[in-house]
Amino acid sequence: MQTIITKASSLPWWKNSVIYQIYPRSFQDSNNDGIGDLQGIIQRLPYLEKLGIDAIWLSPVCRSPQDDNGYDISDYQDIDPMFGTLEDMDKLIQTAKKYNIRIIVDLVLNHSSDEHRWFLEAKKSKTNPYHDYYIWKDGTPDEKPNDMLAAFGGSAWEWVPELQQYYFHQFSVKQPDLNWENPKVRREIYDMILWWMDRGVGGFRLDVIDQIAKEPDQGITSNGPHLHEFIQELSRETFQKGDLITVGEAWGANTENAKLYSNPDGSEFSMVFQFEHIGLDQQEGKEKWDLAPLDFIKLKNVFHKWQTQLYGCGWNSLFWDNHDLPRIVSRWGNDSEYRVESAKMLATLLHGMQGTPYIYQGEELGMTNVCYDIQDYRDIETINLYHERLEKGYKEEEIMHSIHVKSRDNARTPMQWSANDYAGFSTTEPWISINPNYVQINAESQLQDPDSIFYYYQKLIQLRKKYSIFINGQFHLYLDEDPDIMAYTRTLEDEVLLVICNFHNITRTIDLPISIPTDHQLLISNYSDSIDASTLRPYEARIYYFKK
Ligand code: GLC
Ligand code: CA
């Protein structure tokens, strides 16, 4: 007998939900200008309903000069004409509701665009009422306040000769940091959020939220002393007035502060995106471009730590991919011979754990990384890195290798809908080239194949909704030191889920961590047959369900 989640349970809706991330400019173009848009998303809602997701996290669609693809907002209360209008956004929110899909808006609150009205005012004079909305330092053009660096290269300080001052920016020069110490800034932000809540959104994703409480004088960017105070006020003034999902992006999260961020009392967010697993294939203390092989044992330990330490006192988000990360099947799976098997294995490993899973557009098709020449990249981070490293004397070949492996544009190529021209994304040349493998890898063909990655994700989503143990079961890791296998259970009273995944391209025989009774159910598996329970072929993955 399986436990069915009843409506009466007091579980917040986002605990048994699966979220789908859309990068709007690359999802579906509806007016054939080569750029994805809101009407395009509306057209594709039936596809998302079929997949079974509960909410869409929409990367930013607000008005923006697009220096960082919309993560530089010049008007938080309007839609960029490239994506449509405010009416289109309302239409999306309302139409999605009919499909039982909620819309999660991406809030970029650490910084605005330098073309935002506030910054244009702030720059006019030191006495302008908006001056204090940003972070300024007096100085001289040849002596920066300190040597802090911006994430997209160069100094974090930009000189404004008219004011004889520097302003602070953690990202590009077109993304000045907002001054959260100023209560007026915070009030403006809360009012803007309440305005979005009135439009009926289902939640918010909070961009680099752990960086809002910076203290540039002390070189502090993330986890500043006032961070949780600010977040609690933000939550009290806004989110707590609705039934929302909120997820903060926090590169500086650890299991201790994640318990605050995702405190079940609702005082901060529903959960955070933490990135400890994401950094495991780079050289320690260096940048993401400084590649190292994935430490698989560490990966297991990291998941183990997050799963056990947040149990009952926090909530995990589960993800492999997003618009800033390479495609997981290319990164830690196998994007050639075992693309299908490894994509399904990675999905199994992730969706079996406790937390809210996020699927990044195209992940459900096993979309892969790309290998472009430098002129085909569009991402500001990638382009800046290329020039910076060339100047520093790195070999071009080495730089391009890092870009092929890690560039954010790997995730940003257009969604592969069909084998038609431009992959069914548009009828014209898109803003960024399409991955040439769209002829083999596309939604149309997978929808016709019952064994496709698409239907595997669909099934995982259905299982999570059917068996409450996916939501509540306690996590135990087995075979910790095994170099190839990740095996864990989730247990809830007398119920057990056993998840076994072979992470590598070899066949392995293992000692099963616990015995599987004969009256078990094999809930899902990425091979159609099974040799025996203790033999796992390349990338083989299974989830068993049984009673103790
Ligand atoms: C976040 C976004 C990323 C953006 C950066 C600055 O990390 O996910 O795309 O460039 O913040 O807003
Ligand atoms: Ca368009």
PDB file of N, CA and C and ligand atoms in Angstrom, residues 23 57 68 71-72 106 108 111 152 171 175 205 207-208 249 251 322-324 380 408 412, ligand 1:
ATOM      1  N   TYR A  23      14.408  30.064 -19.676  1.00  0.00           N
ATOM      2  CA  TYR A  23      15.264  31.191 -20.037  1.00  0.00           C
ATOM      3  C   TYR A  23      14.582  31.806 -21.250  1.00  0.00           C
ATOM      4  N   TRP A  57       9.866  28.876 -13.185  1.00  0.00           N
ATOM      5  CA  TRP A  57      10.737  30.007 -12.808  1.00  0.00           C
ATOM      6  C   TRP A  57      11.199  30.632 -14.110  1.00  0.00           C
ATOM      7  N   ASP A  68      23.481  41.990 -19.346  1.00  0.00           N
ATOM      8  CA  ASP A  68      23.666  40.646 -18.779  1.00  0.00           C
ATOM      9  C   ASP A  68      22.359  39.868 -18.976  1.00  0.00           C
ATOM     10  N   TYR A  71      19.551  40.411 -16.433  1.00  0.00           N
ATOM     11  CA  TYR A  71      19.909  40.494 -15.009  1.00  0.00           C
ATOM     12  C   TYR A  71      20.433  41.898 -14.672  1.00  0.00           C
ATOM     13  N   ASP A  72      20.068  42.825 -15.522  1.00  0.00           N
ATOM     14  CA  ASP A  72      20.389  44.244 -15.333  1.00  0.00           C
ATOM     15  C   ASP A  72      19.090  44.988 -15.643  1.00  0.00           C
ATOM     16  N   ASP A 106      11.765  36.252 -11.384  1.00  0.00           N
ATOM     17  CA  ASP A 106      13.161  36.382 -10.973  1.00  0.00           C
ATOM     18  C   ASP A 106      13.400  37.819 -10.502  1.00  0.00           C
ATOM     19  N   VAL A 108      15.892  40.604  -9.273  1.00  0.00           N
ATOM     20  CA  VAL A 108      17.309  40.952  -9.235  1.00  0.00           C
ATOM     21  C   VAL A 108      17.441  42.183  -8.345  1.00  0.00           C
ATOM     22  N   HIS A 111      21.387  44.524  -7.465  1.00  0.00           N
ATOM     23  CA  HIS A 111      21.837  45.629  -8.301  1.00  0.00           C
ATOM     24  C   HIS A 111      20.730  45.974  -9.284  1.00  0.00           C
ATOM     25  N   PHE A 152      32.461  39.783 -13.381  1.00  0.00           N
ATOM     26  CA  PHE A 152      32.641  39.660 -14.835  1.00  0.00           C
ATOM     27  C   PHE A 152      33.944  40.315 -15.298  1.00  0.00           C
ATOM     28  N   PHE A 171      29.025  43.011 -10.380  1.00  0.00           N
ATOM     29  CA  PHE A 171      28.964  42.343 -11.691  1.00  0.00           C
ATOM     30  C   PHE A 171      29.466  43.336 -12.739  1.00  0.00           C
ATOM     31  N   GLN A 175      25.838  47.232 -13.958  1.00  0.00           N
ATOM     32  CA  GLN A 175      25.019  46.658 -12.885  1.00  0.00           C
ATOM     33  C   GLN A 175      25.438  47.224 -11.519  1.00  0.00           C
ATOM     34  N   ARG A 205      12.232  34.018  -7.346  1.00  0.00           N
ATOM     35  CA  ARG A 205      13.600  33.535  -7.207  1.00  0.00           C
ATOM     36  C   ARG A 205      14.426  34.796  -6.989  1.00  0.00           C
ATOM     37  N   ASP A 207      17.814  36.617  -7.043  1.00  0.00           N
ATOM     38  CA  ASP A 207      19.153  36.599  -7.627  1.00  0.00           C
ATOM     39  C   ASP A 207      20.221  36.997  -6.590  1.00  0.00           C
ATOM     40  N   VAL A 208      21.328  36.296  -6.597  1.00  0.00           N
ATOM     41  CA  VAL A 208      22.488  36.559  -5.703  1.00  0.00           C
ATOM     42  C   VAL A 208      22.106  37.249  -4.381  1.00  0.00           C
ATOM     43  N   GLU A 249      19.085  32.656  -4.401  1.00  0.00           N
ATOM     44  CA  GLU A 249      20.338  32.144  -4.967  1.00  0.00           C
ATOM     45  C   GLU A 249      21.469  32.555  -4.033  1.00  0.00           C
ATOM     46  N   TRP A 251      25.373  31.624  -3.433  1.00  0.00           N
ATOM     47  CA  TRP A 251      26.631  30.912  -3.707  1.00  0.00           C
ATOM     48  C   TRP A 251      27.413  30.724  -2.415  1.00  0.00           C
ATOM     49  N   ASN A 322      21.201  25.203 -14.590  1.00  0.00           N
ATOM     50  CA  ASN A 322      20.430  26.431 -14.722  1.00  0.00           C
ATOM     51  C   ASN A 322      21.077  27.235 -15.848  1.00  0.00           C
ATOM     52  N   HIS A 323      20.638  28.488 -16.003  1.00  0.00           N
ATOM     53  CA  HIS A 323      21.130  29.292 -17.132  1.00  0.00           C
ATOM     54  C   HIS A 323      22.573  29.742 -16.961  1.00  0.00           C
ATOM     55  N   ASP A 324      23.182  29.460 -15.813  1.00  0.00           N
ATOM     56  CA  ASP A 324      24.579  29.841 -15.578  1.00  0.00           C
ATOM     57  C   ASP A 324      25.519  28.643 -15.646  1.00  0.00           C
ATOM     58  N   ILE A 380      28.289  37.763 -21.656  1.00  0.00           N
ATOM     59  CA  ILE A 380      29.268  38.785 -21.220  1.00  0.00           C
ATOM     60  C   ILE A 380      30.397  38.171 -20.388  1.00  0.00           C
ATOM     61  N   ARG A 408      28.434  29.731 -19.783  1.00  0.00           N
ATOM     62  CA  ARG A 408      27.000  29.815 -19.500  1.00  0.00           C
ATOM     63  C   ARG A 408      26.178  29.660 -20.785  1.00  0.00           C
ATOM     64  N   ARG A 412      22.291  28.207 -22.860  1.00  0.00           N
ATOM     65  CA  ARG A 412      21.453  29.282 -23.388  1.00  0.00           C
ATOM     66  C   ARG A 412      21.123  29.126 -24.866  1.00  0.00           C
TER      67      ARG A 412
HETATM   68  C1  GLC B   1      23.040  35.464 -10.930  1.00  0.00           C
HETATM   69  C2  GLC B   1      22.382  35.096 -12.233  1.00  0.00           C
HETATM   70  C3  GLC B   1      23.344  35.377 -13.340  1.00  0.00           C
HETATM   71  C4  GLC B   1      23.678  36.836 -13.332  1.00  0.00           C
HETATM   72  C5  GLC B   1      24.178  37.289 -11.970  1.00  0.00           C
HETATM   73  C6  GLC B   1      24.144  38.779 -11.851  1.00  0.00           C
HETATM   74  O1  GLC B   1      24.112  34.649 -10.627  1.00  0.00           O
HETATM   75  O2  GLC B   1      21.922  33.787 -12.194  1.00  0.00           O
HETATM   76  O3  GLC B   1      22.842  34.977 -14.583  1.00  0.00           O
HETATM   77  O4  GLC B   1      24.637  37.127 -14.297  1.00  0.00           O
HETATM   78  O5  GLC B   1      23.382  36.800 -10.921  1.00  0.00           O
HETATM   79  O6  GLC B   1      22.826  39.245 -11.796  1.00  0.00           O
END
